[in-house]
Coordinates of C-alpha atoms in Angstrom, one line a residue:
Chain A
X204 CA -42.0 34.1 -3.3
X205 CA -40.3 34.0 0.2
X206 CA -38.0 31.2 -0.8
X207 CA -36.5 33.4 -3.9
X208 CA -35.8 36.2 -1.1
X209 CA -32.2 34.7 0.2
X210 CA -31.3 34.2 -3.5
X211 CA -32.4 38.1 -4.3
X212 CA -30.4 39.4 -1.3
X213 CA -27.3 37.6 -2.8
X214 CA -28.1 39.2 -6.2
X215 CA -28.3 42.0 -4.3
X216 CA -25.5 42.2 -2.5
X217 CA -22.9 40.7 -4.9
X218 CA -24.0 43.4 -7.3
X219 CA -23.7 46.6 -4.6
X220 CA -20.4 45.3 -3.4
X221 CA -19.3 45.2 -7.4
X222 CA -20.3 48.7 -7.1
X223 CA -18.8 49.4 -3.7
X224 CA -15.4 47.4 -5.3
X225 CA -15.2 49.8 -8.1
X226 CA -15.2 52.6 -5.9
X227 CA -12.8 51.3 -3.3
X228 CA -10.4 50.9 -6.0
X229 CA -10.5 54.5 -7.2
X230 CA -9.6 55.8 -3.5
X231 CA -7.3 52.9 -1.9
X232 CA -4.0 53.1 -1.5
X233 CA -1.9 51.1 -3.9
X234 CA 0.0 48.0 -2.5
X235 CA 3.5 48.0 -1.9
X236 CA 5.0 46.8 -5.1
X237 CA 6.1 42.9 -4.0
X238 CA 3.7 43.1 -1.0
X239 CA 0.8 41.5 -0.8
X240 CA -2.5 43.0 -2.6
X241 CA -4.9 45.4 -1.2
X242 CA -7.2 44.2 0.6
X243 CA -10.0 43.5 -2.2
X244 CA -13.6 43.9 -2.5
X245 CA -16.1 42.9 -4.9
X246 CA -16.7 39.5 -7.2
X247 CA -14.9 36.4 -5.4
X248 CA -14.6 32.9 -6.4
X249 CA -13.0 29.8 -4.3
X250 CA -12.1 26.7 -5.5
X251 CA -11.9 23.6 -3.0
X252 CA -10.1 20.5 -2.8
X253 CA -8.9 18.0 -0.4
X254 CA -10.6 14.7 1.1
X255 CA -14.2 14.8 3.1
X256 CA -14.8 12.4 5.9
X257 CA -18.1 11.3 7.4
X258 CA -18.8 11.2 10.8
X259 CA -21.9 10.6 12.9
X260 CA -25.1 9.0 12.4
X261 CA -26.7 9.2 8.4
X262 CA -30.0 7.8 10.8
X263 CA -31.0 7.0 14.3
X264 CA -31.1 3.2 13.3
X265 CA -28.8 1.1 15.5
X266 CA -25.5 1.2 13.8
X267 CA -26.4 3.2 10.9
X268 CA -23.5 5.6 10.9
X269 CA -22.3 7.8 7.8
X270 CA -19.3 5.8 7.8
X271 CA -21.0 2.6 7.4
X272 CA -22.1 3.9 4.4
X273 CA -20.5 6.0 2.6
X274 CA -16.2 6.2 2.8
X275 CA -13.7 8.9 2.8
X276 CA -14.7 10.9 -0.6
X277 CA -12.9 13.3 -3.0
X278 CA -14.6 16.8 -2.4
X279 CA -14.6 19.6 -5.0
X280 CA -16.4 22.5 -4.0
X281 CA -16.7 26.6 -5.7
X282 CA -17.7 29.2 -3.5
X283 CA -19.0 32.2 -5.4
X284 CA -19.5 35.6 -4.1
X285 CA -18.6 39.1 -3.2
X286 CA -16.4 40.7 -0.7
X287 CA -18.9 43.4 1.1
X288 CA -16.0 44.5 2.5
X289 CA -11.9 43.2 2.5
X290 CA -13.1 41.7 6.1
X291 CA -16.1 40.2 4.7
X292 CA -17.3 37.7 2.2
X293 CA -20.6 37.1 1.4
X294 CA -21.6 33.6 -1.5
X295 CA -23.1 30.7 -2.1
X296 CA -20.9 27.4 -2.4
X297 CA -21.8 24.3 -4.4
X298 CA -19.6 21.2 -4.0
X299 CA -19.6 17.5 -4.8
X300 CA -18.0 14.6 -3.1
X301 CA -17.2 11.0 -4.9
X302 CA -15.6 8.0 -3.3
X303 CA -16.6 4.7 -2.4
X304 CA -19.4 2.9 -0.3
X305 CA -18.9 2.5 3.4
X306 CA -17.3 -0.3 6.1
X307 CA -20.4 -2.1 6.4
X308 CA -18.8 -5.6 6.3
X309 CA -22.0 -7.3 4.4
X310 CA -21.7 -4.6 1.9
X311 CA -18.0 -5.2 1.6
X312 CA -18.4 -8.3 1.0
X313 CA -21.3 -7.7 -1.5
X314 CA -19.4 -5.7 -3.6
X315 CA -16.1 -7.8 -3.6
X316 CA -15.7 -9.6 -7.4
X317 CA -14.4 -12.8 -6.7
X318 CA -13.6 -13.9 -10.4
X319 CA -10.5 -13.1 -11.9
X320 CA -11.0 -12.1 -15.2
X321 CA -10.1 -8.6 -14.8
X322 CA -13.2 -6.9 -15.5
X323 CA -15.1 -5.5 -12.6
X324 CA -18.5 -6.6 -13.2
X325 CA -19.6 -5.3 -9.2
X326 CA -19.0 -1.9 -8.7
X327 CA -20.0 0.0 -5.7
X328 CA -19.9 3.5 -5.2
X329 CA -20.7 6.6 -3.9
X330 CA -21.0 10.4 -3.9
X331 CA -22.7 13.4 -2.2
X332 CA -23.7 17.1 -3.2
X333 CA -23.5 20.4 -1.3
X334 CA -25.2 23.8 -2.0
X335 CA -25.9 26.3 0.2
X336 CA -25.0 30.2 1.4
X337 CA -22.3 31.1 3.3
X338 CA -20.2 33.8 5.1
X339 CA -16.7 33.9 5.2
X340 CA -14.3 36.6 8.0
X341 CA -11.1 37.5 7.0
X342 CA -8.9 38.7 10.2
X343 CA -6.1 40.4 8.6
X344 CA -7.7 41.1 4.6
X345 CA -4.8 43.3 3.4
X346 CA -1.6 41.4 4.7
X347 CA 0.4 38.6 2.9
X348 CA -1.4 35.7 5.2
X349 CA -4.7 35.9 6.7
X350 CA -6.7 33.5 8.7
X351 CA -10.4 33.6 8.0
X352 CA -13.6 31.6 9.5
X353 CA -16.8 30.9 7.9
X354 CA -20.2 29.8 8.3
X355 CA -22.8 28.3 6.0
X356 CA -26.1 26.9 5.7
X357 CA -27.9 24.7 3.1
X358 CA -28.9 21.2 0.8
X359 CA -27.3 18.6 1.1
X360 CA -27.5 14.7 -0.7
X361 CA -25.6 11.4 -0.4
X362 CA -26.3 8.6 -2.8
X363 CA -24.3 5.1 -2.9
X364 CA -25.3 2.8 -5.3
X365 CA -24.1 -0.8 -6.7
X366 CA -24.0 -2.0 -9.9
X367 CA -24.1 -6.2 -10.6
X368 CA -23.7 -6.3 -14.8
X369 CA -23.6 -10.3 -14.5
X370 CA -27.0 -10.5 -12.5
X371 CA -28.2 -7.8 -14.2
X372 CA -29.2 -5.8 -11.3
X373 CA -28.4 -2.3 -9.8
X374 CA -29.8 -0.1 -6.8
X375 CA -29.1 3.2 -5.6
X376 CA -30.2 4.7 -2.1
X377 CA -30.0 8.4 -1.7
X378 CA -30.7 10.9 1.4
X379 CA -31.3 14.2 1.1
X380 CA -31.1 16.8 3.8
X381 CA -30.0 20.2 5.2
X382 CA -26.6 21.3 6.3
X383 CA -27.1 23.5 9.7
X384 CA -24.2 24.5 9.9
X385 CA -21.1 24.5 7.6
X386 CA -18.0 25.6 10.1
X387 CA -14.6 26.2 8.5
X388 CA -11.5 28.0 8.9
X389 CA -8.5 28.3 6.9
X390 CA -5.3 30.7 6.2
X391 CA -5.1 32.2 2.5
X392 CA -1.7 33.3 1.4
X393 CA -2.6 36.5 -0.8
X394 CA -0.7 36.5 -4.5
X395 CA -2.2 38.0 -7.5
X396 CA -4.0 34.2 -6.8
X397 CA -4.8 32.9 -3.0
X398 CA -4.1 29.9 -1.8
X399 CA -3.8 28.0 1.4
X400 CA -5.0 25.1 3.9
X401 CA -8.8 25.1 5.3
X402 CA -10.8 22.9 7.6
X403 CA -14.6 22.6 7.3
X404 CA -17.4 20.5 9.4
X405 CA -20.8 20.3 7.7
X406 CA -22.7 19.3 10.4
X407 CA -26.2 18.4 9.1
X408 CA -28.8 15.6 8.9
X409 CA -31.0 13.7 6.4
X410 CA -34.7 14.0 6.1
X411 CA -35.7 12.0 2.9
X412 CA -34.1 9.1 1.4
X413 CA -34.9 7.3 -2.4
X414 CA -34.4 3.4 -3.4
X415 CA -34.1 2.8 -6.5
X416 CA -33.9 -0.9 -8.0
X417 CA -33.2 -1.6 -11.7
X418 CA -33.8 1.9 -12.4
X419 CA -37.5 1.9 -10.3
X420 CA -37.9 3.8 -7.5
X421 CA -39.1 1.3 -4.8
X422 CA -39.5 3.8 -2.2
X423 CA -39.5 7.5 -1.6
X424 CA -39.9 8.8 1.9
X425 CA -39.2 11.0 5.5
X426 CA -36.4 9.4 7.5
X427 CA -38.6 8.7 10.4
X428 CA -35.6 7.9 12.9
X429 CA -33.2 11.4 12.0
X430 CA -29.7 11.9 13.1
X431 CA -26.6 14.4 13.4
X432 CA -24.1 13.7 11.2
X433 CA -20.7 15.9 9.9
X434 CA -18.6 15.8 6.7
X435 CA -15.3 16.7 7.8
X436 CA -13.5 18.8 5.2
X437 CA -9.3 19.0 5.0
X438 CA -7.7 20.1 2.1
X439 CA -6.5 23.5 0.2
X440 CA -7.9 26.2 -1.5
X441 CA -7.5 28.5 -4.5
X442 CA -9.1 32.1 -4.2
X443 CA -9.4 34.4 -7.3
X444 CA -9.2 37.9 -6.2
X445 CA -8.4 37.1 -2.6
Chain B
X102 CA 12.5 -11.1 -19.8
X103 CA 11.2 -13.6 -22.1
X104 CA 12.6 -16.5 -20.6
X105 CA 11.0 -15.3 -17.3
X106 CA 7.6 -15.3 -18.7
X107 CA 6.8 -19.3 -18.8
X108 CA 8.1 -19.3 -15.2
X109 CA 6.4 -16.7 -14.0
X110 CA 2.9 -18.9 -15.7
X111 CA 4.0 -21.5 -14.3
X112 CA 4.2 -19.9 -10.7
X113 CA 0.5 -18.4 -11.5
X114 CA -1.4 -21.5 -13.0
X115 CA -2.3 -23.1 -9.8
X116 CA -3.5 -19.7 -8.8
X117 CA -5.8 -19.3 -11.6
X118 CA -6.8 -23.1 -11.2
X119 CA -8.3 -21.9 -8.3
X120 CA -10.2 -18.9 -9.2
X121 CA -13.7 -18.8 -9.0
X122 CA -15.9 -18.3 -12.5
X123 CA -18.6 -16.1 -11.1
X124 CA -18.2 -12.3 -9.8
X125 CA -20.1 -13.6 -6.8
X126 CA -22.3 -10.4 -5.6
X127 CA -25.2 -10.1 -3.2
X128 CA -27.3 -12.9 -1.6
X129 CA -30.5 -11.6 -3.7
X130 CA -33.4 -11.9 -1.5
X131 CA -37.1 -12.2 -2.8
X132 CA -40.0 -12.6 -1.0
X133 CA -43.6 -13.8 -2.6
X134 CA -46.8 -13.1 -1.4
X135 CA -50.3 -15.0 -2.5
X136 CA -53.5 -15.5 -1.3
X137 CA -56.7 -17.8 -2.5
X138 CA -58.9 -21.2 -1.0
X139 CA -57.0 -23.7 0.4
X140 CA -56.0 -25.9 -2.0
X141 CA -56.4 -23.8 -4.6
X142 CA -53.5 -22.7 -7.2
X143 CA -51.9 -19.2 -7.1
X144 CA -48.8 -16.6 -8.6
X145 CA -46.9 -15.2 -5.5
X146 CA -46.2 -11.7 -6.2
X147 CA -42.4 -11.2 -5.7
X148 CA -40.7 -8.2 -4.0
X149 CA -36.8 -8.4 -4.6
X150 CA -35.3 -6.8 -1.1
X151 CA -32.6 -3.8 -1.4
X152 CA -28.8 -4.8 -1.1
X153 CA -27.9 -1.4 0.3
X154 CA -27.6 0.0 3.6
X155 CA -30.6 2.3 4.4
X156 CA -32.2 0.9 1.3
X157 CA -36.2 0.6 1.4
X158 CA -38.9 -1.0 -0.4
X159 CA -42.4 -0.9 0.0
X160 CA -45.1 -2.7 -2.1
X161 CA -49.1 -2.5 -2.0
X162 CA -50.4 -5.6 -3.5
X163 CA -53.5 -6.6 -4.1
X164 CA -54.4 -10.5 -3.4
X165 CA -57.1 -12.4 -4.3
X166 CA -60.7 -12.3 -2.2
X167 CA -60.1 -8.6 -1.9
X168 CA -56.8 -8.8 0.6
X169 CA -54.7 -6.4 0.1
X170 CA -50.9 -7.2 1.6
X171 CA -48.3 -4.2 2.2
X172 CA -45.0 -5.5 1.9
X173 CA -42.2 -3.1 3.2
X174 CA -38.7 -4.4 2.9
X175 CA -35.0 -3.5 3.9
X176 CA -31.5 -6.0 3.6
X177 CA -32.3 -7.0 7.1
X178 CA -35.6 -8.2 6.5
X179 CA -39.3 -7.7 5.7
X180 CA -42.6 -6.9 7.1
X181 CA -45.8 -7.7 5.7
X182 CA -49.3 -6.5 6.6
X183 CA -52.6 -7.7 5.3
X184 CA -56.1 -5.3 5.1
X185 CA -59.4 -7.1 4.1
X186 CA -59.1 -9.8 6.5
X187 CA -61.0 -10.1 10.0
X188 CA -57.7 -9.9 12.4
X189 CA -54.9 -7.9 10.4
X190 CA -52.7 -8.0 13.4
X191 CA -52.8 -11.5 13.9
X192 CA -51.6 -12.0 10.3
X193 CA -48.9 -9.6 10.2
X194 CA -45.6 -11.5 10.1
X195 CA -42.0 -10.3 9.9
X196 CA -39.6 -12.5 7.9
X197 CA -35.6 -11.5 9.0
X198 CA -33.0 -11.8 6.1
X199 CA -31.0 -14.8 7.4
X200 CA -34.9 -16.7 7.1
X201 CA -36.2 -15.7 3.8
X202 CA -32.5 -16.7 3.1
X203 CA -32.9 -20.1 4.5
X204 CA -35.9 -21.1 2.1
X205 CA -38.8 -20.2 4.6
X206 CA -42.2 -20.5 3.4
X207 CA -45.4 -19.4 5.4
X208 CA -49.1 -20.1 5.7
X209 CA -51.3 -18.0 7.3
X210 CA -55.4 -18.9 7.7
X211 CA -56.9 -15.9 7.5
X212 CA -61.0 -15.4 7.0
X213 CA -61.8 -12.2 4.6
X214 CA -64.1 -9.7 5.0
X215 CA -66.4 -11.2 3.1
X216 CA -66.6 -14.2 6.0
X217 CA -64.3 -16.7 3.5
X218 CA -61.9 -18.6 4.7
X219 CA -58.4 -18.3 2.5
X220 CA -54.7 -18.7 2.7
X221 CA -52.2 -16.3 2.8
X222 CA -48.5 -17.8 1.9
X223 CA -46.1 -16.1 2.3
X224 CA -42.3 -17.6 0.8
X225 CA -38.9 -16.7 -0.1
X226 CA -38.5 -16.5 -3.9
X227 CA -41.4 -16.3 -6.2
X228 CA -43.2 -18.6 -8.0
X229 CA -46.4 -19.2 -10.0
X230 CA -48.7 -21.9 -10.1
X231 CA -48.1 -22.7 -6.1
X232 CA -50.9 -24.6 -4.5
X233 CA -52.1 -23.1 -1.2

């Protein structure tokens, strides 16, 4: 019952600021025409893009770093929410990251295909998921460019697996964890659609990790050695009803 | 164009002379576990060892004469325990990658709880029908 609690205060408060929204429109003052757009309450939606980059420690092992295992991945991330007020938003954001496996130099070497008959019969790869609640502040809501800063909490997972068709053999290790603390920043320019650059750090750590071999799990756990770690966001983003 | 393409094959040949036939992949590394009289003929119970960094595997298995060994493995090596036996510590071992890669193979006398005296081997790759 208490874990629904977060999700019912989002129900909650996306539908009052709909409400609040429909109201502020009947009484604000229409934008300039060729300015920017009021500053807007009510439903908003995010969409994120750009390249995510881990740093830190996926364990406390010696020399198990993020990097080692997992590289530089393609993020795409939605934020989904409501505007409380033009200054504030108030979601939740769900994203997922694909790229490659890490710099570990055995691994690199494990997944290299040394024949040359074009077909790529060791594949190694990787991805992670994001999904948590966040907070977004917008400094300067009504005008054409404004700078905003966020915070966010929640799940996270990174899985790399590889994939050996001509020994018949394939393994996947996945950790799962929590983001603490999901900082970003970024400036939106405000047309009928916003756009514009943002930063993010996901600082968080893994708790549980999976093995799978040949499709069995081998092993299902706690992380007994835990670490800091951060996936460092650059890219852009596209805001409907910014 | 055309006239460029035998050329260009005959540049390539002694490059493809050389390429290797097999996708190469992971050193696979197994490790087999079996217990019974000395002498005596046994199946090694094989746990293949993950690839991947951060990758675990852990195996209970039970052996003959009532030991029980607990295999737990990762790319950089393995550890295995043993319960029903008089001195468990004693007969813990743990096997790094680079020796279960070399072709190690292990025997440890061990007595049960039961007062017997057996052998434990422990090997790199599996087999059946070993003699202890």
């Amino acid at each position: 019952m208490r874990r629904s609690l977060p999700i019912g205060l989002l129900v909650l408060t996306i539908s009052s600021a709909g409400l609040a929204a429909t109201t502020a429109k009947d009484s604000a003052p229409k934008p300039k025409r060729g300015g920017p757009p009021a500053g807007s309450t009510g439903f908003q939606m995010a969409l994120r893009t750009g390249a995510q980059l881990p740093v830190g420690d996926a364990t406390g092992e010696p020399g198990d770093s993020l990097s080692r295992r997992y590289a530089w991945q393609w993020p795409v991330a939605i934020d989904l929410g409501a505007k409380l007020m033009p200054e504030l938003f108030v979601g939740a954001y769900f994203g997922f990251g694909i790229g490659s496996t890490g710099s570990d130099t055995r691994l690199e070497a494990d997944c290299d295909d040394d024949d040359e008959n074009f077909e790529n019969e060791i594949s190694c790869n990787a991805a992670s998921l994001k999904l948590g609640l966040e907070a977004h502040y917008f400094f300067s809501p009504s005008a054409r460019m404004t700078p905003w800063i966020g915070y966010g909490i929640g799940y996270e997972s990174a899985s790399a697996w590889i994939s050996d068709t001509e020994n018949g053999y394939d393994e996947t290790v996945r950790a799962n964890g929590f983001t603490y603390a999901e900082i970003s920043f970024g400036l939106d320019l405000r047309y009928r659609i916003g756009f514009g650059p943002y930063a993010s750090a996901a600082i968080g750590g893994f708790t549980r990790t999976t093995t799978e071999i040949g499709g069995k799990k081998v092993y299902e756990g706690p992380i007994d050695d835990q670490a800091l770690h951060a996936w460092i966001n650059l890219g852009f983003r596209f805001v409907v009803n910014p | 164009m055309k006239r460029r393409l035998p050329a260009l094959l005959l540049t390539l040949l002694p490059l493809l002379a050389g390429c290797s036939e097999s996708a190469g992949g992971p050193d696979y590394t197994q490790i087999g576990v079996g217990a019974g009289r000395a002498g005596a003929v046994a199946d090694l119970q094989c746990t293949w060892l993950p690839v991947m960094p951060g990758g675990i595997v852990e195996r209970e298995l039970e052996l003959n004469g009532g030991i029980r060994a607990r295999v737990r493995g990762t790319r950089d090596g393995a550890k295995v325990e043993f319960a029903g036996v008089e001195d468990p510590d004693g007969a813990a071992r743990y096997f790094s990658h680079e020796t279960l890669d070399s072709g190690f193979g292990e025997r440890i006398d061990v007595v049960t709880l039961g007062g017997d005296d057996y052998v434990i081997l422990v090997n790199s790759g599996c087999g059946t029908g070993v003699t202890l």
